[in-house]
C-alpha cells in the first residue's frame, strides 16, 4: 500500500492542475480500461444531492480524459482544451474518486421572516462567495490531503450558510469516515488559525462536514429557529442525541417525546443560538447513524394562530391590554400631533393672511377674479366706540374673569369682537351655533375638532370601541371599558386645547402669581416697547468703526433683544378665546353638558391666567352657568343695542345712493337699527328691488315670524314656554302704540299676575327685549326694531284682533268671577256670625268694628269686580259684533 503522503509527494501536479476549474480528475484502475468519466463519477457519488449537483455543475465542464497506469509507473496523458501533461506515479492498486460536502454556517445573515430585509441588503453574490470559499474559507488544495478539489458552492440563503462540494481520492489505507474527518479537521484548523470573522455580525465562520442529505427547500412559511425537531426510527436516547448534536453548539435542553404507536420517535433539541440549529439541520438531516435515519426540521415555537386563539380565550386580559396599547400609542404619537396642529391654528402658522408676500400674491391673482364682499361696518357706529374701548382695555389686563358680550340676535356682536381682536396674535374662536345644531354626538365632536384644529380625531374608532364593548358585555357579562362617553371625549379635546394654549401664552408659568404682579410686568413690557419704538423713530444707532464691528454689534444687540423679549409679558401675545353663540340653544341632546363643560374649561384658563375668554351670547340666562363655574368674580359685561337712526342711515348711505333713492329715511325708520335687517335691505335694493317693496318684503317676513313664534301653538306648549298668547297680545298692543312699554305696568296686568318669569321667556324667544336700569328691568321693547311695525300690522288685522280681544276679555272675566266667588264665600262665612236681627252672635250687641270694616271692604271689592265683569262683557259683545260683521262682509 502506498501511503497518502507518498502519493501526494510523488504525484505530479499536472495530474490535478491539468483538469479544468470545475472538474475533478478521474483515476482508473491499473488495468488499461476505458471507462466513461461521467458514468464513473455518477456511480461514485455518495448521495443523490451530490449526484445531481455534480452532474449539473462538475461533469458538464470536464474534458474527456484517459488515464493509464502500470505497477512500476503510470503514464498519464490528459487531453483537454488546449493542454496536455505527462507524469509517472507509482501505485499499488486503483484509488477510487469520492465526493462530499462541507457546510459553512456564517456566510449570510439569518432570515428571520418575510419582513427581514438584512438578507437582501447584505447578501454577497454567487461568484464572490465562491471566490471567498476557495481563497479564504478552505485551505489551499496543495495543503489538503487526498487530492482535495472544490467542485462548487451552493448557498443556503435562509439558513445563513453555504454548502461547498468537493471531491477527493479515497486511498485504501483510510476509511471513508477517517478521510472525511481529516478533511473537516484541516478546514477547522484553517479557520481557527486565520480567525475569519464576517463583517455583518462580527462572528467567526465555522465549518462542518455534511453527514446526511440536506433538504434544500425554499418554502416561504418556514424560517430558522433555535429549536429543532428530530424524527428517528430506533433508540438513540438523550445521550446519543447529545453526542450527535453537541458539536454544532451549546445545547440548552433535550426533550425526548413519548413514543406514539406506528409513528417514528421524536425529540426536540433546544440550542442557545440559532446558528447552531441551522448547522445541525443542514449537516444531519437524512444522515444514517448505526442504521438509524435522522430527519431534522425546525420546530415552530408558536403556531400561526396561537396568539389569536389566546386573545380570543382571554378577553378579560386581552381587551384591556389592547386598550392600553392603543392609548399608549395615541399618547406617544397622536397627542403631540394634535397639540402641534392646535398650536399652529392658534398662532396662525399656516394662515396666508399672516404673511405679507402671500397676501400680495393672493390679492393679485385670486383677488382680481372675485368680488369683494360687503363689509357691515358695524364696528364704526358711534354708539359702539365706547363698547369697543371697554373691551380693548379689558384685554390689556391679566386674565382673571370672563367678558360677556350680550345683545339681541343680529346686533353685530360677533363683528365687533372680531374687530377688537383683529390684531391679536393668538386667538381661538369656537362657534357654538354649529355645535348646538349638530344632530349627534359624533357630529358635535367632529365640528368642535374641526374648529380648533384637533387632528386626527379618529371618530370611527369610538363607534368600533362601543360595538366591541357591547359584544364583550353580551358574551362575558362584564363591561370591558372600551366605550368612551361623550363627556369624556369632550373633556379630552378641551384638555388638549388647554395644553396648546399654554404653549402659546406668555403667562403659562404665572399661575401662582397674583394678577397685580402680572399687571406690573405687563406695564414694564409696554414701557420698554414704547421706548424702543421711540428710539427707532429717532434713528438712534451706535457709532461703528468698521463693517465687521458693526455686524458684530448688530448681532449682539439682536441676541440681547431676543433674550429680553423672551421675558416680556406682552398683552398682545396673551391668547384670546372667543366662545361665540354661547347658550344659543338651551334644549338639545347634549346642550346642557356642552354649556357646562365650556364654562368650566374657560374658568380653568382664567383662574390660571392663561388666556382671556370672551362669551358672545344673546341669551339673558347665560350668566347663570358662568357664575357657577367662576363664583365670587364679577364679569365684564358689554351690552349691545340696536343702532340709532343716524348710524343706520349712515350705513345705508354708504352702500346706496341717496340721490337715486330719496325715500330711504322712511324705509330705515321702519326697519330700525338691526344690522342683519339693514344688510338684507341693502342686498335687496342692489338686486333691483324698489326700496318700498324691499321694506314690505322684510316686514312680511317679520309678521310671519311673530305669528309663528307667538300664536301658532296650542295650550300644551304654553306650559313648556311659560307664557301664553294672551300675555303676548297684551304686550303687543302696548308696543304697537309706543316704542317702549313700562315693565312694571305690564307686570301688574291681570294676565301676568305680577310674575316676571313670563317676560324672561318672551325675551328668550326674541319677541321682546327687556331694558335694564340700575340693575333691574325698566322697560320692554320689541325683539327687533322692525317688530314694532309687524305688531302694528298684526293689530290692524281686524278679524284677528277681534278674536284675541274676545279671548282676552273672556279670560279676564273668568279670573274676576273667581275673585267674586271667593269674596262671596267669605261674606257668607261672616254672615254666620250674626243673628237674624243683625246683632253680634257672641254678645247680642253691636257688630265689632273689625267685622264691619271687613264686610265693607268685601262689598267694595265685589262692586269693583262687578264693574270689571260688565266691562269685559261689553268688550266681548263688541268683539263678537266685529267678527260677525267681517263674516257678513266676506
mmCIF file of N, CA, C and O in Angstrom, residues 172-257:
data_model
loop_
_atom_site.group_PDB
_atom_site.id
_atom_site.type_symbol
_atom_site.label_atom_id
_atom_site.label_comp_id
_atom_site.label_asym_id
_atom_site.label_seq_id
_atom_site.Cartn_x
_atom_site.Cartn_y
_atom_site.Cartn_z
ATOM 1 N N UNK A 172 -7.018 3.227 0.060
ATOM 2 C CA UNK A 172 -7.483 2.070 0.809
ATOM 3 C C UNK A 172 -6.988 2.071 2.240
ATOM 4 O O UNK A 172 -7.540 1.379 3.105
ATOM 5 N N UNK A 173 -5.940 2.801 2.521
ATOM 6 C CA UNK A 173 -5.407 2.832 3.875
ATOM 7 C C UNK A 173 -6.280 3.650 4.826
ATOM 8 O O UNK A 173 -6.045 3.654 6.032
ATOM 9 N N UNK A 174 -7.254 4.401 4.322
ATOM 10 C CA UNK A 174 -8.158 5.222 5.132
ATOM 11 C C UNK A 174 -9.581 4.755 4.892
ATOM 12 O O UNK A 174 -9.961 4.437 3.757
ATOM 13 N N UNK A 175 -10.346 4.742 5.927
ATOM 14 C CA UNK A 175 -11.788 4.535 5.728
ATOM 15 C C UNK A 175 -12.408 5.856 5.271
ATOM 16 O O UNK A 175 -11.828 6.935 5.418
ATOM 17 N N UNK A 176 -13.573 5.749 4.738
ATOM 18 C CA UNK A 176 -14.270 6.966 4.287
ATOM 19 C C UNK A 176 -14.492 7.927 5.441
ATOM 20 O O UNK A 176 -14.322 9.147 5.307
ATOM 21 N N UNK A 177 -14.875 7.405 6.601
ATOM 22 C CA UNK A 177 -15.127 8.255 7.758
ATOM 23 C C UNK A 177 -13.866 8.977 8.198
ATOM 24 O O UNK A 177 -13.885 10.167 8.526
ATOM 25 N N UNK A 178 -12.737 8.242 8.179
ATOM 26 C CA UNK A 178 -11.474 8.861 8.576
ATOM 27 C C UNK A 178 -11.031 9.928 7.591
ATOM 28 O O UNK A 178 -10.523 10.986 7.969
ATOM 29 N N UNK A 179 -11.219 9.632 6.299
ATOM 30 C CA UNK A 179 -10.814 10.614 5.286
ATOM 31 C C UNK A 179 -11.625 11.890 5.405
ATOM 32 O O UNK A 179 -11.092 13.014 5.356
ATOM 33 N N UNK A 180 -12.934 11.735 5.561
ATOM 34 C CA UNK A 180 -13.793 12.926 5.683
ATOM 35 C C UNK A 180 -13.496 13.687 6.974
ATOM 36 O O UNK A 180 -13.507 14.915 6.999
ATOM 37 N N UNK A 181 -13.208 12.961 8.049
ATOM 38 C CA UNK A 181 -12.879 13.622 9.297
ATOM 39 C C UNK A 181 -11.575 14.411 9.173
ATOM 40 O O UNK A 181 -11.429 15.490 9.745
ATOM 41 N N UNK A 182 -10.618 13.836 8.403
ATOM 42 C CA UNK A 182 -9.352 14.545 8.195
ATOM 43 C C UNK A 182 -9.578 15.835 7.408
ATOM 44 O O UNK A 182 -9.018 16.889 7.735
ATOM 45 N N UNK A 183 -10.425 15.758 6.381
ATOM 46 C CA UNK A 183 -10.720 16.974 5.590
ATOM 47 C C UNK A 183 -11.410 18.017 6.454
ATOM 48 O O UNK A 183 -11.076 19.214 6.420
ATOM 49 N N UNK A 184 -12.382 17.602 7.258
ATOM 50 C CA UNK A 184 -13.092 18.531 8.146
ATOM 51 C C UNK A 184 -12.133 19.155 9.145
ATOM 52 O O UNK A 184 -12.206 20.365 9.427
ATOM 53 N N UNK A 185 -11.233 18.354 9.697
ATOM 54 C CA UNK A 185 -10.280 18.860 10.673
ATOM 55 C C UNK A 185 -9.346 19.889 10.061
ATOM 56 O O UNK A 185 -9.055 20.919 10.688
ATOM 57 N N UNK A 186 -8.869 19.636 8.833
ATOM 58 C CA UNK A 186 -7.998 20.618 8.172
ATOM 59 C C UNK A 186 -8.726 21.958 7.982
ATOM 60 O O UNK A 186 -8.141 23.027 8.180
ATOM 61 N N UNK A 187 -9.996 21.890 7.584
ATOM 62 C CA UNK A 187 -10.757 23.142 7.377
ATOM 63 C C UNK A 187 -10.966 23.875 8.698
ATOM 64 O O UNK A 187 -10.857 25.112 8.766
ATOM 65 N N UNK A 188 -11.290 23.158 9.768
ATOM 66 C CA UNK A 188 -11.490 23.798 11.059
ATOM 67 C C UNK A 188 -10.213 24.460 11.546
ATOM 68 O O UNK A 188 -10.236 25.595 12.048
ATOM 69 N N UNK A 189 -9.093 23.773 11.400
ATOM 70 C CA UNK A 189 -7.824 24.353 11.827
ATOM 71 C C UNK A 189 -7.482 25.591 11.013
ATOM 72 O O UNK A 189 -6.951 26.576 11.543
ATOM 73 N N UNK A 190 -7.804 25.546 9.740
ATOM 74 C CA UNK A 190 -7.529 26.708 8.892
ATOM 75 C C UNK A 190 -8.353 27.915 9.346
ATOM 76 O O UNK A 190 -7.826 29.044 9.431
ATOM 77 N N UNK A 191 -9.633 27.707 9.654
ATOM 78 C CA UNK A 191 -10.473 28.824 10.091
ATOM 79 C C UNK A 191 -10.035 29.341 11.449
ATOM 80 O O UNK A 191 -10.050 30.558 11.700
ATOM 81 N N UNK A 192 -9.650 28.432 12.348
ATOM 82 C CA UNK A 192 -9.211 28.862 13.672
ATOM 83 C C UNK A 192 -7.903 29.641 13.589
ATOM 84 O O UNK A 192 -7.734 30.685 14.235
ATOM 85 N N UNK A 193 -6.992 29.165 12.768
ATOM 86 C CA UNK A 193 -5.684 29.835 12.670
ATOM 87 C C UNK A 193 -5.796 31.195 12.008
ATOM 88 O O UNK A 193 -5.072 32.120 12.374
ATOM 89 N N UNK A 194 -6.678 31.318 11.047
ATOM 90 C CA UNK A 194 -6.814 32.611 10.350
ATOM 91 C C UNK A 194 -7.817 33.546 11.034
ATOM 92 O O UNK A 194 -7.830 34.751 10.731
ATOM 93 N N UNK A 195 -8.673 32.993 11.926
ATOM 94 C CA UNK A 195 -9.621 33.852 12.650
ATOM 95 C C UNK A 195 -10.527 34.646 11.741
ATOM 96 O O UNK A 195 -10.593 35.872 11.857
ATOM 97 N N UNK A 196 -11.198 33.970 10.842
ATOM 98 C CA UNK A 196 -12.019 34.675 9.852
ATOM 99 C C UNK A 196 -13.362 35.067 10.472
ATOM 100 O O UNK A 196 -14.138 34.205 10.922
ATOM 101 N N UNK A 197 -13.672 36.384 10.500
ATOM 102 C CA UNK A 197 -14.931 36.916 11.023
ATOM 103 C C UNK A 197 -15.727 37.531 9.873
ATOM 104 O O UNK A 197 -15.157 38.136 8.962
ATOM 105 N N UNK A 198 -17.059 37.433 9.973
ATOM 106 C CA UNK A 198 -17.934 38.086 8.993
ATOM 107 C C UNK A 198 -18.255 39.495 9.483
ATOM 108 O O UNK A 198 -18.530 39.704 10.677
ATOM 109 N N UNK A 199 -18.269 40.444 8.591
ATOM 110 C CA UNK A 199 -18.369 41.844 8.983
ATOM 111 C C UNK A 199 -19.771 42.244 9.452
ATOM 112 O O UNK A 199 -19.936 43.193 10.221
ATOM 113 N N UNK A 200 -20.806 41.491 9.041
ATOM 114 C CA UNK A 200 -22.159 41.933 9.375
ATOM 115 C C UNK A 200 -22.585 41.536 10.781
ATOM 116 O O UNK A 200 -23.552 42.066 11.310
ATOM 117 N N UNK A 201 -21.895 40.567 11.437
ATOM 118 C CA UNK A 201 -22.231 40.224 12.808
ATOM 119 C C UNK A 201 -21.002 39.986 13.682
ATOM 120 O O UNK A 201 -21.140 39.617 14.850
ATOM 121 N N UNK A 202 -19.813 40.173 13.147
ATOM 122 C CA UNK A 202 -18.557 40.034 13.903
ATOM 123 C C UNK A 202 -18.444 38.677 14.570
ATOM 124 O O UNK A 202 -17.942 38.554 15.683
ATOM 125 N N UNK A 203 -18.928 37.628 13.902
ATOM 126 C CA UNK A 203 -18.831 36.274 14.415
ATOM 127 C C UNK A 203 -17.963 35.430 13.486
ATOM 128 O O UNK A 203 -17.870 35.693 12.286
ATOM 129 N N UNK A 204 -17.362 34.378 14.070
ATOM 130 C CA UNK A 204 -16.493 33.510 13.297
ATOM 131 C C UNK A 204 -17.297 32.624 12.360
ATOM 132 O O UNK A 204 -18.460 32.321 12.607
ATOM 133 N N UNK A 205 -16.623 32.220 11.305
ATOM 134 C CA UNK A 205 -17.197 31.243 10.376
ATOM 135 C C UNK A 205 -16.751 29.855 10.837
ATOM 136 O O UNK A 205 -15.573 29.629 11.133
ATOM 137 N N UNK A 206 -17.683 28.932 10.898
ATOM 138 C CA UNK A 206 -17.385 27.554 11.297
ATOM 139 C C UNK A 206 -17.656 26.612 10.139
ATOM 140 O O UNK A 206 -18.544 26.879 9.311
ATOM 141 N N UNK A 207 -16.912 25.504 10.101
ATOM 142 C CA UNK A 207 -17.061 24.514 9.034
ATOM 143 C C UNK A 207 -17.440 23.180 9.646
ATOM 144 O O UNK A 207 -16.871 22.760 10.673
ATOM 145 N N UNK A 208 -18.428 22.524 9.019
ATOM 146 C CA UNK A 208 -18.883 21.214 9.463
ATOM 147 C C UNK A 208 -19.031 20.301 8.252
ATOM 148 O O UNK A 208 -19.403 20.760 7.154
ATOM 149 N N UNK A 209 -18.757 19.029 8.464
ATOM 150 C CA UNK A 209 -18.939 18.025 7.414
ATOM 151 C C UNK A 209 -20.408 17.636 7.353
ATOM 152 O O UNK A 209 -21.040 17.387 8.382
ATOM 153 N N UNK A 210 -20.953 17.625 6.149
ATOM 154 C CA UNK A 210 -22.347 17.235 5.954
ATOM 155 C C UNK A 210 -22.407 15.707 5.966
ATOM 156 O O UNK A 210 -21.825 15.042 5.109
ATOM 157 N N UNK A 211 -23.135 15.155 6.946
ATOM 158 C CA UNK A 211 -23.224 13.713 7.096
ATOM 159 C C UNK A 211 -24.482 13.121 6.482
ATOM 160 O O UNK A 211 -24.592 11.915 6.342
ATOM 161 N N UNK A 212 -25.444 13.957 6.147
ATOM 162 C CA UNK A 212 -26.696 13.451 5.602
ATOM 163 C C UNK A 212 -26.975 14.003 4.226
ATOM 164 O O UNK A 212 -26.072 14.386 3.472
ATOM 165 N N UNK A 213 -28.256 14.036 3.906
ATOM 166 C CA UNK A 213 -28.722 14.572 2.622
ATOM 167 C C UNK A 213 -29.575 15.796 2.916
ATOM 168 O O UNK A 213 -30.739 15.648 3.338
ATOM 169 N N UNK A 214 -29.047 16.986 2.800
ATOM 170 C CA UNK A 214 -29.806 18.189 3.183
ATOM 171 C C UNK A 214 -31.099 18.324 2.375
ATOM 172 O O UNK A 214 -31.154 18.008 1.194
ATOM 173 N N UNK A 215 -32.119 18.801 3.094
ATOM 174 C CA UNK A 215 -33.412 19.084 2.459
ATOM 175 C C UNK A 215 -33.349 20.526 1.963
ATOM 176 O O UNK A 215 -33.517 21.477 2.721
ATOM 177 N N UNK A 216 -33.111 20.686 0.674
ATOM 178 C CA UNK A 216 -32.913 22.020 0.104
ATOM 179 C C UNK A 216 -34.265 22.585 -0.301
ATOM 180 O O UNK A 216 -34.737 22.376 -1.418
ATOM 181 N N UNK A 217 -34.927 23.275 0.627
ATOM 182 C CA UNK A 217 -36.267 23.827 0.378
ATOM 183 C C UNK A 217 -36.202 25.355 0.462
ATOM 184 O O UNK A 217 -35.292 25.929 1.064
ATOM 185 N N UNK A 218 -37.203 25.989 -0.150
ATOM 186 C CA UNK A 218 -37.316 27.441 -0.089
ATOM 187 C C UNK A 218 -38.754 27.854 0.228
ATOM 188 O O UNK A 218 -39.279 28.811 -0.339
ATOM 189 N N UNK A 219 -39.408 27.095 1.115
ATOM 190 C CA UNK A 219 -40.787 27.390 1.485
ATOM 191 C C UNK A 219 -40.843 28.701 2.282
ATOM 192 O O UNK A 219 -40.047 28.914 3.197
ATOM 193 N N UNK A 220 -41.821 29.524 1.916
ATOM 194 C CA UNK A 220 -41.876 30.872 2.484
ATOM 195 C C UNK A 220 -42.341 30.885 3.925
ATOM 196 O O UNK A 220 -42.116 31.863 4.644
ATOM 197 N N UNK A 221 -43.006 29.807 4.386
ATOM 198 C CA UNK A 221 -43.551 29.812 5.736
ATOM 199 C C UNK A 221 -42.613 29.201 6.766
ATOM 200 O O UNK A 221 -42.958 29.137 7.941
ATOM 201 N N UNK A 222 -41.456 28.711 6.350
ATOM 202 C CA UNK A 222 -40.519 28.075 7.268
ATOM 203 C C UNK A 222 -39.263 28.937 7.398
ATOM 204 O O UNK A 222 -38.641 29.270 6.387
ATOM 205 N N UNK A 223 -38.949 29.259 8.654
ATOM 206 C CA UNK A 223 -37.792 30.086 8.924
ATOM 207 C C UNK A 223 -36.976 29.452 10.052
ATOM 208 O O UNK A 223 -37.501 28.639 10.829
ATOM 209 N N UNK A 224 -35.705 29.775 10.149
ATOM 210 C CA UNK A 224 -34.856 29.165 11.180
ATOM 211 C C UNK A 224 -35.375 29.417 12.584
ATOM 212 O O UNK A 224 -36.024 30.422 12.870
ATOM 213 N N UNK A 225 -35.046 28.450 13.457
ATOM 214 C CA UNK A 225 -35.458 28.538 14.846
ATOM 215 C C UNK A 225 -34.369 27.879 15.689
ATOM 216 O O UNK A 225 -33.665 26.980 15.229
ATOM 217 N N UNK A 226 -34.263 28.299 16.931
ATOM 218 C CA UNK A 226 -33.254 27.692 17.801
ATOM 219 C C UNK A 226 -33.679 26.309 18.300
ATOM 220 O O UNK A 226 -32.879 25.601 18.911
ATOM 221 N N UNK A 227 -34.931 25.937 18.063
ATOM 222 C CA UNK A 227 -35.424 24.605 18.430
ATOM 223 C C UNK A 227 -35.567 23.772 17.167
ATOM 224 O O UNK A 227 -36.157 24.226 16.194
ATOM 225 N N UNK A 228 -35.036 22.550 17.206
ATOM 226 C CA UNK A 228 -35.170 21.641 16.072
ATOM 227 C C UNK A 228 -35.830 20.353 16.555
ATOM 228 O O UNK A 228 -35.656 19.912 17.701
ATOM 229 N N UNK A 229 -36.610 19.765 15.663
ATOM 230 C CA UNK A 229 -37.304 18.505 15.951
ATOM 231 C C UNK A 229 -36.614 17.380 15.172
ATOM 232 O O UNK A 229 -36.410 17.507 13.953
ATOM 233 N N UNK A 230 -36.300 16.303 15.854
ATOM 234 C CA UNK A 230 -35.618 15.149 15.238
ATOM 235 C C UNK A 230 -36.576 13.963 15.233
ATOM 236 O O UNK A 230 -37.156 13.625 16.276
ATOM 237 N N UNK A 231 -36.763 13.396 14.068
ATOM 238 C CA UNK A 231 -37.534 12.167 13.928
ATOM 239 C C UNK A 231 -36.564 11.033 13.562
ATOM 240 O O UNK A 231 -35.725 11.196 12.660
ATOM 241 N N UNK A 232 -36.684 9.889 14.260
ATOM 242 C CA UNK A 232 -35.764 8.784 14.004
ATOM 243 C C UNK A 232 -36.491 7.473 14.313
ATOM 244 O O UNK A 232 -37.448 7.437 15.093
ATOM 245 N N UNK A 233 -36.022 6.442 13.680
ATOM 246 C CA UNK A 233 -36.568 5.097 13.904
ATOM 247 C C UNK A 233 -35.506 4.279 14.615
ATOM 248 O O UNK A 233 -34.520 3.841 14.024
ATOM 249 N N UNK A 234 -35.670 4.046 15.867
ATOM 250 C CA UNK A 234 -34.685 3.323 16.655
ATOM 251 C C UNK A 234 -34.621 3.880 18.055
ATOM 252 O O UNK A 234 -35.550 4.569 18.520
ATOM 253 N N UNK A 235 -33.550 3.623 18.734
ATOM 254 C CA UNK A 235 -33.409 4.074 20.110
ATOM 255 C C UNK A 235 -32.070 4.778 20.252
ATOM 256 O O UNK A 235 -31.010 4.148 20.314
ATOM 257 N N UNK A 236 -32.136 6.121 20.271
ATOM 258 C CA UNK A 236 -30.921 6.909 20.463
ATOM 259 C C UNK A 236 -30.786 7.384 21.908
ATOM 260 O O UNK A 236 -29.703 7.343 22.492
ATOM 261 N N UNK A 237 -31.898 7.840 22.493
ATOM 262 C CA UNK A 237 -31.845 8.355 23.846
ATOM 263 C C UNK A 237 -31.254 9.752 23.896
ATOM 264 O O UNK A 237 -30.714 10.275 22.914
ATOM 265 N N UNK A 238 -31.361 10.351 25.060
ATOM 266 C CA UNK A 238 -30.859 11.715 25.235
ATOM 267 C C UNK A 238 -29.348 11.774 25.092
ATOM 268 O O UNK A 238 -28.797 12.733 24.526
ATOM 269 N N UNK A 239 -28.623 10.719 25.591
ATOM 270 C CA UNK A 239 -27.180 10.738 25.484
ATOM 271 C C UNK A 239 -26.720 10.628 24.040
ATOM 272 O O UNK A 239 -25.786 11.325 23.617
ATOM 273 N N UNK A 240 -27.360 9.742 23.277
ATOM 274 C CA UNK A 240 -26.988 9.625 21.872
ATOM 275 C C UNK A 240 -27.257 10.898 21.101
ATOM 276 O O UNK A 240 -26.455 11.325 20.263
ATOM 277 N N UNK A 241 -28.391 11.535 21.376
ATOM 278 C CA UNK A 241 -28.698 12.807 20.705
ATOM 279 C C UNK A 241 -27.705 13.883 21.107
ATOM 280 O O UNK A 241 -27.273 14.703 20.287
ATOM 281 N N UNK A 242 -27.321 13.900 22.371
ATOM 282 C CA UNK A 242 -26.375 14.907 22.817
ATOM 283 C C UNK A 242 -25.032 14.742 22.118
ATOM 284 O O UNK A 242 -24.404 15.723 21.698
ATOM 285 N N UNK A 243 -24.559 13.481 21.999
ATOM 286 C CA UNK A 243 -23.263 13.252 21.357
ATOM 287 C C UNK A 243 -23.283 13.622 19.882
ATOM 288 O O UNK A 243 -22.266 14.042 19.325
ATOM 289 N N UNK A 244 -24.447 13.507 19.232
ATOM 290 C CA UNK A 244 -24.540 13.852 17.811
ATOM 291 C C UNK A 244 -24.645 15.362 17.594
ATOM 292 O O UNK A 244 -24.032 15.903 16.672
ATOM 293 N N UNK A 245 -25.393 16.042 18.428
ATOM 294 C CA UNK A 245 -25.742 17.432 18.152
ATOM 295 C C UNK A 245 -24.916 18.440 18.943
ATOM 296 O O UNK A 245 -25.006 19.633 18.671
ATOM 297 N N UNK A 246 -24.137 17.994 19.905
ATOM 298 C CA UNK A 246 -23.400 18.946 20.725
ATOM 299 C C UNK A 246 -22.326 19.680 19.953
ATOM 300 O O UNK A 246 -22.015 20.851 20.250
ATOM 301 N N UNK A 247 -21.718 19.084 18.949
ATOM 302 C CA UNK A 247 -20.601 19.707 18.238
ATOM 303 C C UNK A 247 -21.013 20.980 17.485
ATOM 304 O O UNK A 247 -20.168 21.802 17.153
ATOM 305 N N UNK A 248 -22.324 21.157 17.246
ATOM 306 C CA UNK A 248 -22.768 22.320 16.465
ATOM 307 C C UNK A 248 -23.038 23.550 17.333
ATOM 308 O O UNK A 248 -23.199 24.639 16.802
ATOM 309 N N UNK A 249 -23.093 23.350 18.632
ATOM 310 C CA UNK A 249 -23.313 24.473 19.517
ATOM 311 C C UNK A 249 -23.765 24.009 20.874
ATOM 312 O O UNK A 249 -24.079 22.826 21.094
ATOM 313 N N UNK A 250 -23.816 24.945 21.839
ATOM 314 C CA UNK A 250 -24.214 24.615 23.191
ATOM 315 C C UNK A 250 -25.704 24.342 23.239
ATOM 316 O O UNK A 250 -26.515 25.137 22.758
ATOM 317 N N UNK A 251 -26.047 23.203 23.837
ATOM 318 C CA UNK A 251 -27.447 22.777 23.900
ATOM 319 C C UNK A 251 -28.036 23.237 25.231
ATOM 320 O O UNK A 251 -27.456 23.027 26.293
ATOM 321 N N UNK A 252 -29.213 23.835 25.142
ATOM 322 C CA UNK A 252 -29.909 24.262 26.340
ATOM 323 C C UNK A 252 -30.714 23.113 26.958
ATOM 324 O O UNK A 252 -30.718 22.928 28.176
ATOM 325 N N UNK A 253 -31.388 22.344 26.121
ATOM 326 C CA UNK A 253 -32.205 21.257 26.647
ATOM 327 C C UNK A 253 -32.486 20.263 25.535
ATOM 328 O O UNK A 253 -32.518 20.629 24.349
ATOM 329 N N UNK A 254 -32.695 19.003 25.934
ATOM 330 C CA UNK A 254 -33.101 17.942 25.015
ATOM 331 C C UNK A 254 -34.348 17.293 25.598
ATOM 332 O O UNK A 254 -34.346 16.858 26.767
ATOM 333 N N UNK A 255 -35.409 17.253 24.816
ATOM 334 C CA UNK A 255 -36.675 16.661 25.251
ATOM 335 C C UNK A 255 -37.005 15.502 24.328
ATOM 336 O O UNK A 255 -37.201 15.704 23.115
ATOM 337 N N UNK A 256 -37.045 14.292 24.912
ATOM 338 C CA UNK A 256 -37.442 13.115 24.145
ATOM 339 C C UNK A 256 -38.938 12.922 24.343
ATOM 340 O O UNK A 256 -39.400 12.696 25.477
ATOM 341 N N UNK A 257 -39.705 13.033 23.277
ATOM 342 C CA UNK A 257 -41.155 12.960 23.371
ATOM 343 C C UNK A 257 -41.599 11.515 23.546
ATOM 344 O O UNK A 257 -40.933 10.574 23.082
#
